[in-house]
Amino acid sequence: MSTLQTNHQLPSQRPKSASNIATRQWLTHWKSGTKLEKQVSIPTNSGPRVKVRIDPTNLKHEIVGFGGAITEAVALALSTLSAQKRKEVLSSYFHPSEGIGYTMCRTHINSCNFSRGNYCYVQPNDASLTNFSISPDQKSIIPLFQEINQIHGAPVRTIASPWSPPAWMKTNRKMCGGGSMERKYYGLWATYIRRYVQEYQKCGIPIWWLTPQNEPLSAAPWETCHYTHAECREFILALRKALEEANLNDIKILAWDHNKGYLPNHMDVVSTDLAAYDAIWGIAYHWYREDDTAAEVDTEPLRYIHSAYKEKPLVMSECCNSLWECKEEGSGVNGGPARNTPGT
């Protein structure tokens, strides 16, 4: 991952000479072990060596920001550092001038495959949510968010995604290994997610975006919940309704949140219901695709989405190692170091 930062200026303030543009670059790469190493400044007056072409007539969509994942595993690992060293690490990512200026995060609702074990925020069969409590997150995740926000100078923009509902809401009665949400619990599960948003708000952590489900077609051995495209569409409506009932209209819903290859089929189904289509702000996707190789990465699904659904921003909500790198290393589909990095 290479991060490039430039000094953004209004059109009237931009210098006419490219030699006046300041650039900074850092490099992180898991194979080489390079971690946020500052690179030699990119020259802007070196003639043909570096050419950047900007075509203002070919507009895409606005870049909202870049960021990384805040999971229980991340929070626990950072908690083992001294306060000074932890601040140094977090500043390198989130400080607007002393670091690379991350502005976004992605986190999990209930436990995920980067947690120490299964957990949720209610007791079994608590359909009234009487005992709802985010106490599992208050041990490590919430303090980490609060420290990040202090370093950043403002709350980072956060995507929250569920990996699985509580086991008793699912057909297999387990949080892990697939299973589907029982339809009778759609409304309750949407209310549960709304409570999560409200409790995080009380801790000074606003949630900007929600996805209905992380990887809805997955049946992995960790926390998962299977939805068809039509079921996702149905739950989007339930989630939007629950948010509106609490005047949380500013919370944005991102559709999909799974691999890019399935994205066209998903959006072609969601868009058949105008209310569901209007309920989503944008589309989240994961960078993985089985057919990708080191020589060729298939971007056609994203090109299709950008053309057919241009008004819906695309958010890359997860990008661990590419599948071909994992196969080369013999570490499985999602092997290698965990880097769960959102960006749009």
Short mmCIF file of C-alpha atoms in Angstrom, two decimals:
data_model
loop_
_atom_site.label_atom_id
_atom_site.label_comp_id
_atom_site.label_asym_id
_atom_site.label_seq_id
_atom_site.Cartn_x
_atom_site.Cartn_y
_atom_site.Cartn_z
CA MET A 1 0.00 0.00 0.00
CA SER A 2 1.41 3.35 -1.01
CA THR A 3 -0.11 6.57 0.25
CA LEU A 4 0.38 9.82 -1.60
CA GLN A 5 -0.60 13.12 -0.06
CA THR A 6 -0.67 16.44 -1.87
CA ASN A 7 -1.46 19.95 -0.72
CA HIS A 8 -5.05 20.51 -1.86
CA GLN A 9 -5.89 24.06 -2.87
CA LEU A 10 -8.85 25.84 -4.37
CA PRO A 11 -8.66 26.45 -8.13
CA SER A 12 -7.90 30.14 -7.63
CA GLN A 13 -5.05 29.28 -5.25
CA ARG A 14 -3.34 26.61 -7.31
CA PRO A 15 0.09 27.52 -8.62
CA LYS A 16 0.58 27.70 -12.36
CA SER A 17 3.93 25.93 -12.12
CA ALA A 18 3.96 22.24 -11.21
CA SER A 19 7.30 22.78 -9.48
CA ASN A 20 5.47 24.52 -6.63
CA ILE A 21 3.42 21.44 -5.71
CA ALA A 22 4.61 19.75 -2.50
CA THR A 23 4.30 15.97 -2.34
CA ARG A 24 4.89 13.40 0.39
CA GLN A 25 4.90 9.63 0.07
CA TRP A 26 4.98 6.65 2.46
CA LEU A 27 5.22 2.97 1.57
CA THR A 28 3.87 -0.13 3.33
CA HIS A 29 4.33 -3.60 1.84
CA TRP A 30 3.79 -6.86 3.69
CA LYS A 31 6.28 -8.95 1.71
CA SER A 32 9.22 -6.60 2.15
CA GLY A 33 8.32 -5.75 5.73
CA THR A 34 8.28 -2.06 4.87
CA LYS A 35 5.97 -0.24 7.28
CA LEU A 36 5.02 3.39 6.76
CA GLU A 37 8.51 4.26 5.56
CA LYS A 38 8.80 7.77 4.22
CA GLN A 39 10.03 7.75 0.64
CA VAL A 40 12.20 10.17 -1.26
CA SER A 41 10.11 13.17 -2.27
CA ILE A 42 8.66 12.86 -5.74
CA PRO A 43 10.24 15.56 -7.92
CA THR A 44 7.78 17.78 -9.73
CA ASN A 45 10.24 19.59 -11.98
CA SER A 46 12.23 16.65 -13.32
CA GLY A 47 11.07 16.79 -16.90
CA PRO A 48 9.94 13.50 -18.43
CA ARG A 49 10.83 11.43 -15.37
CA VAL A 50 7.47 12.00 -13.67
CA LYS A 51 4.31 12.92 -15.57
CA VAL A 52 0.91 13.32 -13.98
CA ARG A 53 -1.96 14.04 -16.31
CA ILE A 54 -5.14 15.51 -14.86
CA ASP A 55 -8.18 15.64 -17.13
CA PRO A 56 -10.79 17.91 -15.49
CA THR A 57 -13.33 17.01 -18.17
CA ASN A 58 -13.40 13.34 -17.13
CA LEU A 59 -14.83 13.48 -13.62
CA LYS A 60 -15.28 10.37 -11.47
CA HIS A 61 -16.51 10.79 -7.91
CA GLU A 62 -15.12 12.64 -4.92
CA ILE A 63 -12.52 10.91 -2.77
CA VAL A 64 -13.98 10.83 0.73
CA GLY A 65 -10.90 9.48 2.45
CA PHE A 66 -8.66 6.53 3.32
CA GLY A 67 -8.33 4.50 6.49
CA GLY A 68 -7.94 1.15 8.22
CA ALA A 69 -9.79 -1.37 10.38
CA ILE A 70 -10.33 -1.12 14.11
CA THR A 71 -11.00 -4.66 15.35
CA GLU A 72 -10.73 -6.29 18.74
CA ALA A 73 -7.45 -7.86 17.62
CA VAL A 74 -6.01 -4.47 16.68
CA ALA A 75 -7.20 -2.89 19.93
CA LEU A 76 -5.77 -5.68 22.09
CA ALA A 77 -2.43 -5.66 20.26
CA LEU A 78 -2.06 -1.90 20.68
CA SER A 79 -3.05 -2.11 24.34
CA THR A 80 0.15 -4.07 25.02
CA LEU A 81 2.26 -1.04 24.06
CA SER A 82 3.25 1.73 26.40
CA ALA A 83 1.07 4.83 26.18
CA GLN A 84 3.89 6.74 24.49
CA LYS A 85 4.57 4.05 21.88
CA ARG A 86 0.84 3.55 21.19
CA LYS A 87 0.43 7.28 20.61
CA GLU A 88 3.41 7.20 18.26
CA VAL A 89 1.87 4.37 16.24
CA LEU A 90 -1.60 5.93 16.07
CA SER A 91 -0.17 9.35 15.20
CA SER A 92 1.69 7.83 12.26
CA TYR A 93 -1.67 6.81 10.85
CA PHE A 94 -4.22 9.36 12.04
CA HIS A 95 -2.45 12.64 12.81
CA PRO A 96 -3.38 15.11 10.05
CA SER A 97 0.14 16.55 9.70
CA GLU A 98 2.58 14.33 11.60
CA GLY A 99 1.22 11.12 10.03
CA ILE A 100 -0.40 9.99 6.80
CA GLY A 101 -3.72 11.55 7.81
CA TYR A 102 -6.15 8.61 7.79
CA THR A 103 -9.72 9.94 8.05
CA MET A 104 -11.74 6.71 7.98
CA CYS A 105 -12.11 3.47 9.94
CA ARG A 106 -14.07 0.27 9.59
CA THR A 107 -15.19 -1.74 12.61
CA HIS A 108 -17.39 -4.72 13.44
CA ILE A 109 -20.80 -4.98 15.11
CA ASN A 110 -20.65 -8.00 17.46
CA SER A 111 -17.55 -10.16 17.13
CA CYS A 112 -15.76 -10.96 13.89
CA ASN A 113 -12.90 -13.16 12.71
CA PHE A 114 -10.49 -10.61 14.21
CA SER A 115 -11.94 -11.12 17.70
CA ARG A 116 -10.78 -13.39 20.53
CA GLY A 117 -14.10 -15.27 20.48
CA ASN A 118 -17.82 -14.98 19.75
CA TYR A 119 -19.73 -12.23 21.50
CA CYS A 120 -22.81 -10.10 21.01
CA TYR A 121 -24.53 -7.34 22.98
CA VAL A 122 -27.57 -9.18 24.37
CA GLN A 123 -28.38 -12.31 26.32
CA PRO A 124 -29.89 -15.32 24.49
CA ASN A 125 -33.50 -14.82 23.39
CA ASP A 126 -33.65 -11.22 24.67
CA ALA A 127 -36.12 -10.13 21.99
CA SER A 128 -36.88 -6.90 23.88
CA LEU A 129 -33.16 -5.95 23.94
CA THR A 130 -33.58 -5.23 27.64
CA ASN A 131 -30.03 -6.26 28.44
CA PHE A 132 -28.42 -4.62 25.42
CA SER A 133 -24.88 -3.53 26.31
CA ILE A 134 -21.75 -2.73 24.32
CA SER A 135 -19.61 -3.63 27.33
CA PRO A 136 -17.48 -6.09 25.27
CA ASP A 137 -16.32 -3.15 23.13
CA GLN A 138 -15.73 -0.87 26.10
CA LYS A 139 -12.77 -2.98 27.18
CA SER A 140 -10.55 -2.20 24.20
CA ILE A 141 -12.25 -1.04 20.98
CA ILE A 142 -14.01 2.07 22.30
CA PRO A 143 -10.96 3.39 24.23
CA LEU A 144 -8.92 2.95 21.05
CA PHE A 145 -11.44 4.91 18.99
CA GLN A 146 -11.44 7.68 21.58
CA GLU A 147 -7.66 7.88 21.50
CA ILE A 148 -7.65 7.96 17.70
CA ASN A 149 -10.23 10.75 17.61
CA GLN A 150 -8.18 12.80 20.05
CA ILE A 151 -5.06 12.40 17.90
CA HIS A 152 -6.96 13.09 14.71
CA GLY A 153 -8.53 16.24 16.18
CA ALA A 154 -12.05 15.15 15.24
CA PRO A 155 -14.01 11.88 15.03
CA VAL A 156 -12.88 9.72 12.13
CA ARG A 157 -15.55 8.67 9.66
CA THR A 158 -16.47 5.12 10.60
CA ILE A 159 -18.04 2.24 8.69
CA ALA A 160 -19.68 -0.35 10.95
CA SER A 161 -20.43 -3.83 9.61
CA PRO A 162 -22.00 -6.89 11.25
CA TRP A 163 -20.35 -10.26 10.64
CA SER A 164 -23.17 -12.15 12.36
CA PRO A 165 -26.29 -11.47 14.41
CA PRO A 166 -26.69 -13.23 17.77
CA ALA A 167 -26.87 -16.99 17.30
CA TRP A 168 -30.50 -17.24 18.39
CA MET A 169 -31.63 -15.04 15.49
CA LYS A 170 -30.14 -17.43 12.91
CA THR A 171 -31.29 -20.64 11.29
CA ASN A 172 -28.21 -22.61 12.40
CA ARG A 173 -28.25 -21.19 15.96
CA LYS A 174 -24.55 -20.38 15.66
CA MET A 175 -22.70 -17.15 14.92
CA CYS A 176 -20.09 -19.03 12.87
CA GLY A 177 -20.18 -21.21 9.78
CA GLY A 178 -22.99 -19.73 7.74
CA GLY A 179 -26.68 -19.93 8.54
CA SER A 180 -29.21 -17.24 7.63
CA MET A 181 -31.15 -14.63 9.52
CA GLU A 182 -34.68 -15.76 10.35
CA ARG A 183 -37.02 -13.36 8.57
CA LYS A 184 -39.10 -12.81 11.71
CA TYR A 185 -36.06 -11.10 13.24
CA TYR A 186 -35.32 -8.61 10.44
CA GLY A 187 -36.97 -5.74 12.29
CA LEU A 188 -35.42 -6.67 15.64
CA TRP A 189 -31.95 -7.02 14.11
CA ALA A 190 -32.32 -3.60 12.48
CA THR A 191 -33.31 -2.14 15.87
CA TYR A 192 -30.31 -3.89 17.45
CA ILE A 193 -27.96 -2.21 14.95
CA ARG A 194 -29.63 1.14 15.66
CA ARG A 195 -28.99 0.66 19.38
CA TYR A 196 -25.34 -0.02 18.58
CA VAL A 197 -25.14 3.28 16.69
CA GLN A 198 -26.78 5.16 19.56
CA GLU A 199 -24.52 3.63 22.21
CA TYR A 200 -21.42 4.46 20.21
CA GLN A 201 -22.68 8.02 19.79
CA LYS A 202 -22.88 8.32 23.58
CA CYS A 203 -19.18 7.40 23.69
CA GLY A 204 -18.31 10.20 21.25
CA ILE A 205 -17.92 7.82 18.29
CA PRO A 206 -20.33 8.73 15.49
CA ILE A 207 -21.03 6.03 12.91
CA TRP A 208 -21.11 7.48 9.39
CA TRP A 209 -21.93 4.39 7.37
CA LEU A 210 -23.55 1.02 8.00
CA THR A 211 -23.41 -2.06 5.80
CA PRO A 212 -26.22 -4.62 6.20
CA GLN A 213 -23.81 -7.57 6.34
CA ASN A 214 -20.15 -8.33 5.85
CA GLU A 215 -19.79 -10.79 2.95
CA PRO A 216 -23.43 -11.91 2.74
CA LEU A 217 -22.68 -14.84 0.41
CA SER A 218 -19.97 -16.30 2.65
CA ALA A 219 -20.24 -19.47 4.73
CA ALA A 220 -16.75 -19.22 6.22
CA PRO A 221 -15.98 -20.98 9.53
CA TRP A 222 -15.89 -17.66 11.40
CA GLU A 223 -18.79 -15.25 12.04
CA THR A 224 -21.02 -15.13 8.96
CA CYS A 225 -24.66 -14.78 7.95
CA HIS A 226 -25.94 -15.71 4.50
CA TYR A 227 -28.32 -13.44 2.58
CA THR A 228 -29.49 -13.76 -1.00
CA HIS A 229 -29.45 -10.56 -3.05
CA ALA A 230 -33.22 -10.26 -2.56
CA GLU A 231 -32.90 -10.80 1.20
CA CYS A 232 -30.26 -8.08 1.37
CA ARG A 233 -32.66 -5.77 -0.44
CA GLU A 234 -35.38 -6.60 2.09
CA PHE A 235 -33.13 -6.01 5.08
CA ILE A 236 -31.92 -2.67 3.69
CA LEU A 237 -35.51 -1.47 3.93
CA ALA A 238 -35.82 -2.71 7.53
CA LEU A 239 -32.57 -1.01 8.50
CA ARG A 240 -33.50 2.31 6.91
CA LYS A 241 -36.88 2.19 8.68
CA ALA A 242 -35.25 1.56 12.06
CA LEU A 243 -32.85 4.48 11.57
CA GLU A 244 -35.59 6.87 10.49
CA GLU A 245 -37.75 5.96 13.49
CA ALA A 246 -34.95 7.32 15.71
CA ASN A 247 -34.28 10.38 13.51
CA LEU A 248 -30.95 8.92 12.41
CA ASN A 249 -31.52 9.88 8.80
CA ASP A 250 -27.93 11.08 8.45
CA ILE A 251 -26.57 7.54 8.90
CA LYS A 252 -25.69 6.29 5.42
CA ILE A 253 -26.22 2.71 4.26
CA LEU A 254 -23.73 1.05 1.94
CA ALA A 255 -25.02 -1.90 -0.06
CA TRP A 256 -23.19 -5.20 -0.64
CA ASP A 257 -19.86 -5.27 1.31
CA HIS A 258 -18.58 -8.39 -0.42
CA ASN A 259 -16.34 -9.33 -3.35
CA LYS A 260 -16.39 -7.14 -6.45
CA GLY A 261 -17.17 -9.98 -8.87
CA TYR A 262 -20.68 -10.49 -7.48
CA LEU A 263 -21.43 -6.78 -7.31
CA PRO A 264 -23.24 -6.29 -10.65
CA ASN A 265 -25.74 -9.08 -9.90
CA HIS A 266 -26.36 -7.68 -6.44
CA MET A 267 -27.04 -4.14 -7.54
CA ASP A 268 -29.22 -5.29 -10.43
CA VAL A 269 -31.44 -6.99 -7.83
CA VAL A 270 -31.39 -4.19 -5.22
CA SER A 271 -32.24 -1.57 -7.84
CA THR A 272 -35.48 -3.37 -8.77
CA ASP A 273 -37.01 -1.89 -5.61
CA LEU A 274 -36.86 1.89 -5.84
CA ALA A 275 -37.34 2.33 -2.08
CA ALA A 276 -34.41 0.03 -1.32
CA TYR A 277 -32.27 1.72 -3.96
CA ASP A 278 -33.07 5.14 -2.52
CA ALA A 279 -32.27 3.84 0.99
CA ILE A 280 -28.61 3.29 0.14
CA TRP A 281 -26.08 6.10 -0.11
CA GLY A 282 -23.38 4.08 -1.80
CA ILE A 283 -21.91 0.66 -2.50
CA ALA A 284 -19.18 -1.11 -0.49
CA TYR A 285 -17.04 -3.79 -2.08
CA HIS A 286 -14.07 -6.03 -1.30
CA TRP A 287 -11.16 -6.17 -3.69
CA TYR A 288 -10.94 -9.97 -3.97
CA ARG A 289 -11.73 -11.97 -7.09
CA GLU A 290 -10.71 -15.54 -7.89
CA ASP A 291 -9.81 -14.73 -11.51
CA ASP A 292 -7.40 -11.91 -10.67
CA THR A 293 -3.71 -12.51 -11.26
CA ALA A 294 -0.55 -10.53 -10.65
CA ALA A 295 -0.55 -9.69 -14.37
CA GLU A 296 -4.22 -8.77 -14.69
CA VAL A 297 -6.79 -7.48 -12.21
CA ASP A 298 -10.38 -7.50 -13.41
CA THR A 299 -11.95 -4.09 -12.89
CA GLU A 300 -14.91 -4.69 -15.22
CA PRO A 301 -17.46 -5.19 -12.38
CA LEU A 302 -16.56 -1.77 -10.98
CA ARG A 303 -16.69 -0.16 -14.41
CA TYR A 304 -20.16 -1.59 -14.88
CA ILE A 305 -21.34 -0.28 -11.50
CA HIS A 306 -19.87 3.14 -12.11
CA SER A 307 -21.65 3.32 -15.45
CA ALA A 308 -25.01 1.83 -14.43
CA TYR A 309 -25.26 3.33 -10.94
CA LYS A 310 -23.13 6.43 -11.27
CA GLU A 311 -24.96 8.36 -8.55
CA LYS A 312 -23.94 5.81 -5.87
CA PRO A 313 -20.36 6.29 -4.59
CA LEU A 314 -18.12 3.23 -4.48
CA VAL A 315 -16.31 2.46 -1.21
CA MET A 316 -13.60 -0.20 -1.04
CA SER A 317 -14.43 -1.41 2.46
CA GLU A 318 -11.98 -4.32 2.67
CA CYS A 319 -8.69 -5.16 1.00
CA CYS A 320 -6.46 -7.81 2.54
CA ASN A 321 -3.89 -9.68 0.48
CA SER A 322 -4.81 -10.41 -3.13
CA LEU A 323 -5.97 -13.97 -3.71
CA TRP A 324 -3.06 -14.84 -5.96
CA GLU A 325 -0.58 -13.70 -3.28
CA CYS A 326 -2.34 -15.88 -0.72
CA LYS A 327 -2.18 -18.89 -3.03
CA GLU A 328 1.51 -18.28 -3.66
CA GLU A 329 2.16 -18.15 0.08
CA GLY A 330 -0.03 -21.21 0.73
CA SER A 331 -1.97 -19.28 3.34
CA GLY A 332 -5.55 -19.75 2.11
CA VAL A 333 -8.00 -17.34 0.60
CA ASN A 334 -7.65 -14.66 3.25
CA GLY A 335 -4.22 -15.64 4.59
CA GLY A 336 -1.27 -13.44 5.31
CA PRO A 337 -1.23 -10.42 7.56
CA ALA A 338 -4.61 -8.87 8.27
CA ARG A 339 -5.03 -5.51 6.62
CA ASN A 340 -8.68 -4.56 6.50
CA THR A 341 -8.45 -1.17 4.82
CA PRO A 342 -11.39 0.96 3.72
CA GLY A 343 -11.09 3.75 1.21
CA THR A 344 -13.09 5.51 -1.42
#
